[in-house]
Amino acid sequence: MIPVVGYKGHQIAVLGLGRSGLATARALREGGAIPICWDDNPAARAAAEDEGFAIKELAKQGAFEGITSLIVSPGIPHLYPTPNPVVKAALAAGVAVDNDIGLFFRSFATRDWDKFDTLPKVVAVTGSNGKSTTSALIHHVLEAANRPCQLAGNIGRGVLDIDPAIDGEVVVLELSSYQTDLARSLTPDIAVFTNLSPDHLDRHAGMGGYFAAKRRLFAEGGPDRAVIGIDEDEGLYLANQLSEGLADDRVIRMSVDQKLTGPGWQVFAKKGFLSEYRKGKQVGSIDLRSVKGLPGVHNHQNACAAYAVCRALGLAPRVIEQAFHSFAGLPHRSQIIAEAGGVTYVNDSKATNVDAAAKALGAFKKIRWICGGLQKDGGLEAVQAATGEVVKAYVIGREAATFAMQLGGVEAEVCTDMETAVAKAVAEAQEGETVLLAPAAASFDQYDSFEKRGDHFAELVKAQLS
């Protein structure tokens, strides 16, 4: 646990008592603060009461009297699409609003660090797609290189749940826009921007607000080094803002769309080959085509980001390459779950938006595509250009018929439920084909989470093949 500093003896309100909210309350109490907790869910309130935390309905008039700060769990919208009443009450009362990420960055460093030979570092990874795989891959490479490290944030443990740092340790954080847009302190040593595509637009009132939430990690944080994907206009703009010119190697530019050269520091992947250039000269390369845990261009982008971070941390290219080959990938992200009769079965349930689904479709050949669910804003136009390898689509979800109608030029069968889709795809798949779950939609019309959707797909595939 990371005890929260700076609030000893102060009453701190905690809104939302899920995994991160309870961890925040514990860390506040460990640091001497007095947590005052609230959640609309009675079961969550009961769990907090069982741990001895005070419960107070924060939306009531005068609830913020004597409160120093309000800590909001990342899943709770605070401003858009409509202001949260508790957050609005805190703002009106002049109470500082923060989240667990802000508390982490103000509390992580301690006086014990004065005894360390090598100061700990924090790597923070954000972006629309690939941040989980990138974060896990960085952590995997560091472990393989015998560097002390921890993985936390939107993946692994909550940020305040991790252990206090030891000499030379690296903490790798995956941070979503929900976590970056409210944190009052953001001070990573290395920050990564993978890419940007439409997502969570209601939460951020459009693409501008969404990008602004991501940008805060760099503009507010001032990292010593930034790894920026420049294949979208926003990344190109961000790299320009953070550097004094192409020769400024505090910014490592990365791409999977173009070869990058020039006087600065660049990492790019073309046709399955990762290349690192510094001062106009190639200084490292990796053949990614044989790295089984990183299939497709989207994973090659993740590899570029992880490689750049690990190089910035002082690891040699061959050490990184060796670790890449032992990376098994993450569940629900281009995860090969079975191979039978010459057919490969892939679970990419994490492809909850059209950009992620398009990248998954680009990673495989001869695809029987299981898709559909709770469609997000923006339609399916962005994914249609990536359907060239789709043999047939099997559409699930409550609005499967509407979803299927948008797949112009693709043979599509409305299946509605996962059981029907998997049974038909398995029965019709031919040798050399891939059955791919890449929904291009959220799961909440039928499942509690994308993980449960992916697990159900895997269970059904294995049952069909047994």
Coordinates of C-alpha atoms in Angstrom, one line a residue:
M1 CA 0.0 0.0 0.0
I2 CA 1.1 3.6 -0.7
P3 CA 0.0 5.7 2.3
V4 CA -1.4 9.0 1.1
V5 CA 0.5 12.0 2.4
G6 CA -0.5 15.5 3.1
Y7 CA -3.9 14.9 4.7
K8 CA -3.2 13.8 8.2
G9 CA -6.1 14.6 10.5
H10 CA -8.2 15.9 7.5
Q11 CA -11.6 14.6 6.5
I12 CA -11.4 13.4 2.9
A13 CA -14.5 12.4 1.0
V14 CA -14.4 9.3 -1.2
L15 CA -17.0 8.9 -3.9
G16 CA -17.4 5.4 -5.4
L17 CA -16.4 2.3 -3.4
G18 CA -15.4 -0.2 -6.0
R19 CA -11.9 -1.6 -6.2
S20 CA -10.1 1.8 -6.6
G21 CA -12.4 3.6 -4.1
L22 CA -11.9 1.1 -1.3
A23 CA -8.1 1.1 -2.0
T24 CA -8.1 4.9 -1.8
A25 CA -10.0 4.9 1.5
R26 CA -7.5 2.4 3.0
A27 CA -4.5 4.4 1.7
L28 CA -5.9 7.6 3.1
R29 CA -6.5 6.1 6.5
E30 CA -3.0 4.6 6.4
G31 CA -1.6 8.1 5.9
G32 CA -3.6 9.5 8.8
A33 CA -6.6 11.0 7.0
I34 CA -10.2 10.5 8.0
P35 CA -12.1 9.0 5.0
I36 CA -15.8 9.9 4.6
C37 CA -17.2 7.5 2.1
W38 CA -20.3 7.2 -0.2
D39 CA -21.6 5.0 -3.0
D40 CA -25.1 4.8 -4.4
N41 CA -24.8 1.0 -4.2
P42 CA -25.9 -0.2 -0.7
A43 CA -23.8 -3.3 -1.0
A44 CA -20.7 -1.2 -1.6
R45 CA -21.5 1.0 1.4
A46 CA -22.0 -2.1 3.6
A47 CA -18.6 -3.4 2.5
A48 CA -16.9 -0.1 3.4
E49 CA -18.7 0.0 6.8
D50 CA -17.5 -3.5 7.5
E51 CA -13.9 -2.1 7.2
G52 CA -14.8 0.6 9.7
F53 CA -15.2 3.5 7.2
A54 CA -17.6 6.3 8.0
I55 CA -20.5 6.6 5.5
K56 CA -22.1 9.9 4.6
E57 CA -24.5 10.8 1.8
L58 CA -22.4 13.4 0.0
A59 CA -25.3 14.9 -2.1
K60 CA -27.1 16.2 0.9
Q61 CA -27.0 19.9 1.7
G62 CA -24.0 20.8 3.8
A63 CA -22.3 17.4 3.4
F64 CA -19.0 19.1 2.5
E65 CA -18.6 21.1 5.7
G66 CA -15.3 20.2 7.2
I67 CA -14.2 18.3 4.1
T68 CA -10.8 19.1 2.7
S69 CA -10.9 17.2 -0.6
L70 CA -13.2 14.9 -2.7
I71 CA -11.6 11.8 -4.3
V72 CA -13.7 10.5 -7.2
S73 CA -13.4 7.0 -8.5
P74 CA -12.5 6.9 -12.3
G75 CA -15.8 5.2 -13.4
I76 CA -17.9 8.1 -12.2
P77 CA -18.5 10.9 -14.8
H78 CA -18.0 14.3 -13.2
L79 CA -18.8 16.9 -15.8
Y80 CA -20.2 15.3 -18.9
P81 CA -22.7 14.2 -20.2
T82 CA -24.2 16.0 -17.1
P83 CA -22.5 17.2 -14.0
N84 CA -22.4 14.7 -11.2
P85 CA -24.4 16.2 -8.2
V86 CA -21.8 15.2 -5.6
V87 CA -18.9 16.6 -7.6
K88 CA -20.9 19.8 -8.4
A89 CA -21.6 20.2 -4.7
A90 CA -17.9 19.9 -3.9
L91 CA -17.0 22.4 -6.6
A92 CA -19.6 24.9 -5.2
A93 CA -18.2 24.4 -1.7
G94 CA -14.7 25.1 -2.9
V95 CA -13.5 21.6 -2.1
A96 CA -10.6 20.3 -4.1
V97 CA -11.6 17.4 -6.4
D98 CA -9.0 14.7 -7.2
N99 CA -8.7 11.0 -7.9
D100 CA -6.5 8.1 -6.8
I101 CA -4.0 8.8 -9.6
G102 CA -3.4 12.3 -8.3
L103 CA -3.0 10.9 -4.7
F104 CA -0.5 8.3 -6.0
F105 CA 1.8 10.9 -7.7
R106 CA 1.9 13.1 -4.6
S107 CA 2.5 10.2 -2.3
F108 CA 4.8 7.7 -4.1
A109 CA 8.2 9.3 -3.4
T110 CA 9.3 9.1 0.2
R111 CA 12.4 10.0 2.2
D112 CA 13.5 6.4 2.0
W113 CA 14.5 7.1 -1.5
D114 CA 17.5 9.1 -0.2
K115 CA 19.1 5.8 0.6
F116 CA 18.7 4.3 -2.9
D117 CA 21.5 4.0 -5.4
T118 CA 19.0 4.3 -8.3
L119 CA 15.8 6.3 -7.9
P120 CA 12.6 4.5 -8.8
K121 CA 10.8 5.6 -12.0
V122 CA 7.2 5.7 -13.1
V123 CA 6.2 4.9 -16.7
A124 CA 2.6 6.0 -17.6
V125 CA 0.9 4.7 -20.7
T126 CA -2.2 6.2 -22.2
G127 CA -4.0 6.2 -25.6
S128 CA -7.2 4.8 -27.1
N129 CA -6.0 1.3 -28.0
G130 CA -3.1 -0.9 -27.1
K131 CA -2.3 0.7 -23.7
S132 CA -3.0 -2.5 -21.8
T133 CA -0.8 -4.7 -24.0
T134 CA 1.9 -2.0 -24.1
S135 CA 1.9 -1.7 -20.3
A136 CA 2.0 -5.4 -19.8
L137 CA 4.8 -5.8 -22.5
I138 CA 7.0 -3.2 -20.8
H139 CA 6.5 -4.9 -17.5
H140 CA 7.3 -8.3 -19.1
V141 CA 10.5 -7.1 -20.6
L142 CA 11.6 -5.5 -17.3
E143 CA 10.9 -8.8 -15.5
A144 CA 12.8 -10.7 -18.1
A145 CA 15.7 -8.3 -17.7
N146 CA 15.6 -8.8 -13.8
R147 CA 14.6 -5.2 -13.2
P148 CA 12.4 -4.8 -10.2
C149 CA 9.0 -3.6 -11.4
Q150 CA 5.3 -3.4 -10.7
L151 CA 2.2 -3.1 -13.0
A152 CA -0.8 -1.1 -11.9
G153 CA -3.5 1.4 -12.8
N154 CA -6.1 0.3 -15.3
I155 CA -4.4 -3.1 -15.4
G156 CA -3.1 -5.2 -12.5
R157 CA -3.3 -3.6 -9.1
G158 CA -4.8 -0.3 -8.1
V159 CA -2.2 2.4 -8.0
L160 CA -2.5 2.8 -4.2
D161 CA -2.5 -0.9 -3.7
I162 CA 1.1 -1.4 -4.9
D163 CA 4.1 -1.9 -2.6
P164 CA 6.3 1.0 -1.6
A165 CA 9.2 1.3 -4.1
I166 CA 12.5 -0.4 -3.7
D167 CA 15.9 0.7 -5.1
G168 CA 15.9 1.0 -8.9
E169 CA 12.3 -0.1 -9.3
V170 CA 10.1 0.8 -12.3
V171 CA 6.3 1.2 -11.8
V172 CA 4.3 0.8 -15.1
L173 CA 0.9 2.4 -15.0
E174 CA -1.8 2.0 -17.6
L175 CA -3.9 5.2 -17.4
S176 CA -7.3 5.7 -19.1
S177 CA -8.7 9.1 -20.0
Y178 CA -11.0 8.6 -17.0
Q179 CA -7.9 8.6 -14.8
T180 CA -5.9 11.4 -16.4
D181 CA -8.6 14.0 -16.8
L182 CA -9.1 14.7 -13.0
A183 CA -5.8 14.0 -11.4
R184 CA -4.3 17.0 -9.8
S185 CA -0.8 15.6 -9.8
L186 CA 0.7 13.8 -12.9
T187 CA 4.5 13.4 -12.8
P188 CA 5.6 10.3 -14.6
D189 CA 9.3 9.9 -15.6
I190 CA 8.3 8.5 -19.0
A191 CA 4.9 9.0 -20.6
V192 CA 3.5 7.1 -23.6
F193 CA 0.8 8.1 -26.1
T194 CA -0.1 5.1 -28.2
N195 CA -2.8 6.5 -30.6
L196 CA -6.2 8.2 -30.6
S197 CA -9.5 7.1 -32.0
P198 CA -13.2 8.0 -31.1
D199 CA -14.1 6.5 -27.7
H200 CA -15.8 7.7 -24.5
L201 CA -17.1 10.7 -26.4
D202 CA -20.1 11.3 -24.2
R203 CA -17.8 11.3 -21.1
H204 CA -15.6 14.0 -22.6
A205 CA -18.1 15.9 -24.7
G206 CA -16.5 15.0 -28.0
M207 CA -13.0 14.3 -29.5
G208 CA -11.5 17.6 -28.4
G209 CA -12.3 16.9 -24.7
Y210 CA -11.2 13.3 -25.1
F211 CA -7.8 14.3 -26.5
A212 CA -7.5 17.0 -23.8
A213 CA -7.9 14.4 -21.1
K214 CA -5.1 12.3 -22.7
R215 CA -2.9 15.4 -23.3
R216 CA -3.0 16.3 -19.5
L217 CA -0.5 13.4 -18.8
F218 CA 2.1 15.3 -20.9
A219 CA 1.1 19.0 -20.5
E220 CA 0.5 18.8 -16.7
G221 CA 3.0 16.0 -16.0
G222 CA 6.1 17.3 -17.9
P223 CA 7.7 13.8 -18.2
D224 CA 11.5 13.6 -18.7
R225 CA 10.8 11.6 -21.8
A226 CA 7.7 11.1 -23.9
V227 CA 7.0 8.3 -26.4
I228 CA 4.4 9.6 -28.9
G229 CA 2.6 7.7 -31.7
I230 CA 2.4 10.2 -34.6
D231 CA 0.2 8.3 -37.0
E232 CA -2.8 10.5 -36.0
D233 CA -3.0 14.3 -36.2
E234 CA -3.3 14.6 -32.5
G235 CA -0.1 12.6 -31.8
L236 CA 1.8 14.6 -34.4
Y237 CA 0.5 17.8 -32.7
L238 CA 1.5 16.6 -29.2
A239 CA 5.0 15.6 -30.3
N240 CA 5.5 19.0 -31.8
Q241 CA 4.3 20.7 -28.6
L242 CA 6.6 18.7 -26.4
S243 CA 9.8 19.1 -28.4
E244 CA 12.1 21.9 -29.4
G245 CA 12.5 20.3 -32.9
L246 CA 13.3 17.0 -34.5
A247 CA 16.7 16.8 -32.8
D248 CA 15.1 16.9 -29.3
D249 CA 15.4 13.3 -28.2
R250 CA 13.3 13.9 -25.1
V251 CA 10.5 13.0 -27.5
I252 CA 10.7 9.5 -29.1
R253 CA 8.4 9.5 -32.1
M254 CA 6.9 6.2 -33.2
S255 CA 4.9 5.0 -36.2
V256 CA 3.6 2.0 -38.0
D257 CA 2.5 4.0 -41.1
Q258 CA 5.8 5.5 -42.2
K259 CA 9.6 5.3 -42.0
L260 CA 10.9 7.9 -39.5
T261 CA 14.3 9.4 -40.1
G262 CA 16.0 12.6 -39.0
P263 CA 18.3 13.9 -36.2
G264 CA 16.1 12.8 -33.3
W265 CA 15.0 9.5 -31.8
Q266 CA 12.5 7.4 -33.7
V267 CA 11.1 3.9 -33.5
F268 CA 8.9 2.6 -36.3
A269 CA 7.6 -0.7 -37.7
K270 CA 7.2 -1.5 -41.4
K271 CA 6.2 -4.8 -42.9
G272 CA 6.9 -6.6 -39.6
F273 CA 10.3 -5.1 -38.9
L274 CA 10.9 -2.7 -36.0
S275 CA 13.6 -0.2 -36.4
E276 CA 15.2 2.3 -34.1
Y277 CA 16.9 5.4 -35.5
R278 CA 19.0 8.0 -33.5
K279 CA 20.7 11.0 -35.1
G280 CA 19.8 9.7 -38.5
K281 CA 21.4 6.2 -38.0
Q282 CA 19.8 2.9 -37.3
V283 CA 20.9 1.6 -33.9
G284 CA 18.5 -1.4 -33.4
S285 CA 16.0 -3.6 -35.2
I286 CA 13.7 -6.6 -34.4
D287 CA 11.9 -8.9 -36.8
L288 CA 8.4 -9.0 -35.2
R289 CA 6.9 -11.4 -37.7
S290 CA 7.9 -14.4 -35.6
V291 CA 6.8 -13.0 -32.3
K292 CA 3.6 -15.0 -31.8
G293 CA 2.3 -13.0 -28.9
L294 CA 2.2 -9.8 -30.9
P295 CA 0.3 -10.4 -34.2
G296 CA -0.7 -7.7 -36.5
V297 CA 0.1 -4.0 -37.1
H298 CA -1.7 -2.8 -34.0
N299 CA 0.5 -5.1 -31.9
H300 CA 3.6 -3.9 -33.8
Q301 CA 2.7 -0.4 -32.6
N302 CA 2.5 -1.7 -29.0
A303 CA 5.9 -3.3 -29.6
C304 CA 7.3 0.0 -30.8
A305 CA 6.0 1.8 -27.7
A306 CA 7.3 -0.8 -25.3
Y307 CA 10.7 -1.0 -27.1
A308 CA 11.1 2.8 -26.9
V309 CA 10.3 2.9 -23.2
C310 CA 12.7 0.0 -22.4
R311 CA 15.5 1.7 -24.5
A312 CA 14.9 4.9 -22.6
L313 CA 15.3 2.8 -19.4
G314 CA 18.7 1.6 -20.6
L315 CA 17.9 -1.9 -21.9
A316 CA 19.8 -3.3 -24.9
P317 CA 17.9 -4.1 -28.1
R318 CA 18.7 -7.8 -27.9
V319 CA 17.5 -8.1 -24.3
I320 CA 14.2 -6.5 -25.4
E321 CA 13.9 -8.8 -28.5
Q322 CA 14.5 -11.9 -26.4
A323 CA 11.7 -10.9 -24.0
F324 CA 9.3 -10.1 -26.8
H325 CA 9.5 -13.8 -27.9
S326 CA 8.4 -15.0 -24.4
F327 CA 5.4 -12.6 -24.2
A328 CA 2.2 -14.6 -24.3
G329 CA -0.1 -11.6 -24.9
L330 CA -3.1 -10.6 -22.8
P331 CA -6.5 -12.3 -22.4
H332 CA -9.1 -10.8 -24.8
R333 CA -6.6 -9.0 -26.9
S334 CA -5.8 -11.0 -30.1
Q335 CA -5.6 -14.0 -27.8
I336 CA -5.3 -17.4 -29.7
I337 CA -7.5 -19.7 -27.6
A338 CA -7.6 -22.8 -29.9
E339 CA -6.3 -24.2 -33.1
A340 CA -8.1 -27.2 -34.6
G341 CA -8.5 -28.6 -38.1
G342 CA -6.4 -25.9 -39.6
V343 CA -8.7 -23.2 -38.1
T344 CA -7.4 -20.6 -35.6
Y345 CA -9.8 -19.2 -32.9
V346 CA -8.9 -15.7 -31.6
N347 CA -10.5 -13.8 -28.8
D348 CA -10.2 -10.0 -29.2
S349 CA -13.2 -9.1 -27.0
K350 CA -11.3 -5.9 -25.9
A351 CA -11.9 -4.6 -29.4
T352 CA -14.8 -2.5 -28.1
N353 CA -14.5 0.3 -30.7
V354 CA -14.3 0.3 -34.5
D355 CA -10.6 1.3 -34.6
A356 CA -9.6 -1.6 -32.4
A357 CA -11.7 -4.0 -34.4
A358 CA -10.2 -2.7 -37.7
K359 CA -6.8 -3.4 -36.4
A360 CA -7.7 -6.9 -35.3
L361 CA -9.2 -7.6 -38.7
G362 CA -6.0 -6.5 -40.3
A363 CA -3.9 -9.0 -38.3
F364 CA -5.4 -12.2 -39.7
K365 CA -6.4 -13.8 -43.1
K366 CA -9.7 -15.4 -44.2
I367 CA -11.8 -14.3 -41.2
R368 CA -15.1 -15.5 -39.9
W369 CA -15.9 -12.5 -37.8
I370 CA -18.1 -12.5 -34.7
C371 CA -19.1 -8.9 -34.1
G372 CA -21.8 -6.7 -32.6
G373 CA -23.0 -5.4 -29.2
L374 CA -23.7 -2.0 -27.8
Q375 CA -22.7 0.3 -30.7
K376 CA -20.7 3.4 -29.9
D377 CA -21.1 6.9 -31.5
G378 CA -19.6 7.3 -34.9
G379 CA -21.0 4.3 -36.8
L380 CA -19.1 1.5 -38.5
E381 CA -17.6 3.4 -41.4
A382 CA -14.0 3.2 -40.0
V383 CA -14.1 -0.6 -39.8
Q384 CA -15.5 -1.2 -43.3
A385 CA -12.2 -0.5 -45.0
A386 CA -10.6 -3.4 -42.9
T387 CA -13.1 -6.1 -43.9
G388 CA -11.3 -7.3 -47.0
E389 CA -10.3 -10.6 -45.4
V390 CA -13.8 -11.2 -43.9
V391 CA -15.4 -14.3 -45.3
K392 CA -18.5 -13.9 -43.3
A393 CA -19.7 -11.9 -40.3
Y394 CA -21.8 -13.4 -37.5
V395 CA -23.6 -10.5 -35.7
I396 CA -24.6 -10.7 -32.0
G397 CA -26.3 -8.2 -29.7
R398 CA -29.7 -6.8 -29.1
E399 CA -29.5 -4.6 -32.2
A400 CA -27.8 -7.2 -34.3
A401 CA -30.0 -6.6 -37.4
T402 CA -29.2 -2.9 -37.4
F403 CA -25.5 -3.6 -36.9
A404 CA -25.5 -6.1 -39.8
M405 CA -27.1 -3.6 -42.1
Q406 CA -24.2 -1.3 -41.7
L407 CA -21.7 -3.9 -42.9
G408 CA -22.1 -3.1 -46.6
G409 CA -20.3 -5.6 -48.9
V410 CA -19.8 -8.2 -46.2
E411 CA -21.9 -11.4 -46.0
A412 CA -23.5 -11.1 -42.6
E413 CA -25.8 -13.4 -40.6
V414 CA -27.8 -12.1 -37.7
C415 CA -27.2 -14.5 -34.8
T416 CA -28.1 -12.3 -31.9
D417 CA -26.5 -14.4 -29.2
M418 CA -22.9 -15.8 -28.8
E419 CA -24.0 -19.4 -28.7
T420 CA -25.6 -19.2 -32.2
A421 CA -22.7 -17.2 -33.6
V422 CA -20.0 -19.6 -32.3
A423 CA -21.9 -22.7 -33.4
K424 CA -22.3 -21.4 -37.0
A425 CA -18.8 -20.1 -37.3
V426 CA -17.2 -23.3 -36.1
A427 CA -19.4 -25.4 -38.3
E428 CA -18.7 -23.3 -41.4
A429 CA -14.9 -22.6 -40.9
Q430 CA -12.5 -24.1 -43.4
E431 CA -8.9 -25.0 -43.1
G432 CA -6.7 -21.9 -43.2
E433 CA -9.4 -19.6 -41.8
T434 CA -9.6 -17.7 -38.5
V435 CA -12.7 -17.4 -36.3
L436 CA -12.3 -14.0 -34.7
L437 CA -14.3 -12.3 -32.0
A438 CA -13.6 -8.6 -32.5
P439 CA -17.0 -6.9 -31.6
A440 CA -16.4 -3.3 -32.6
A441 CA -18.9 -2.5 -29.8
A442 CA -19.3 -2.5 -26.1
S443 CA -20.6 -5.6 -24.2
F444 CA -23.1 -4.1 -21.9
D445 CA -26.2 -5.0 -23.8
Q446 CA -25.5 -8.7 -23.0
Y447 CA -22.5 -9.0 -20.7
D448 CA -21.2 -7.2 -17.6
S449 CA -17.8 -6.6 -19.2
F450 CA -15.7 -7.4 -22.3
E451 CA -13.9 -10.0 -20.2
K452 CA -17.1 -11.9 -19.5
R453 CA -17.9 -11.7 -23.2
G454 CA -14.5 -13.1 -24.2
D455 CA -14.6 -15.8 -21.6
H456 CA -18.0 -16.9 -22.9
F457 CA -16.7 -17.0 -26.4
A458 CA -13.7 -19.1 -25.3
E459 CA -15.9 -21.5 -23.4
L460 CA -18.2 -22.0 -26.3
V461 CA -15.4 -22.6 -28.8
K462 CA -13.8 -25.2 -26.5
A463 CA -17.2 -26.9 -26.1
Q464 CA -17.7 -27.0 -29.8
L465 CA -14.3 -28.5 -30.4
S466 CA -14.4 -31.1 -27.7

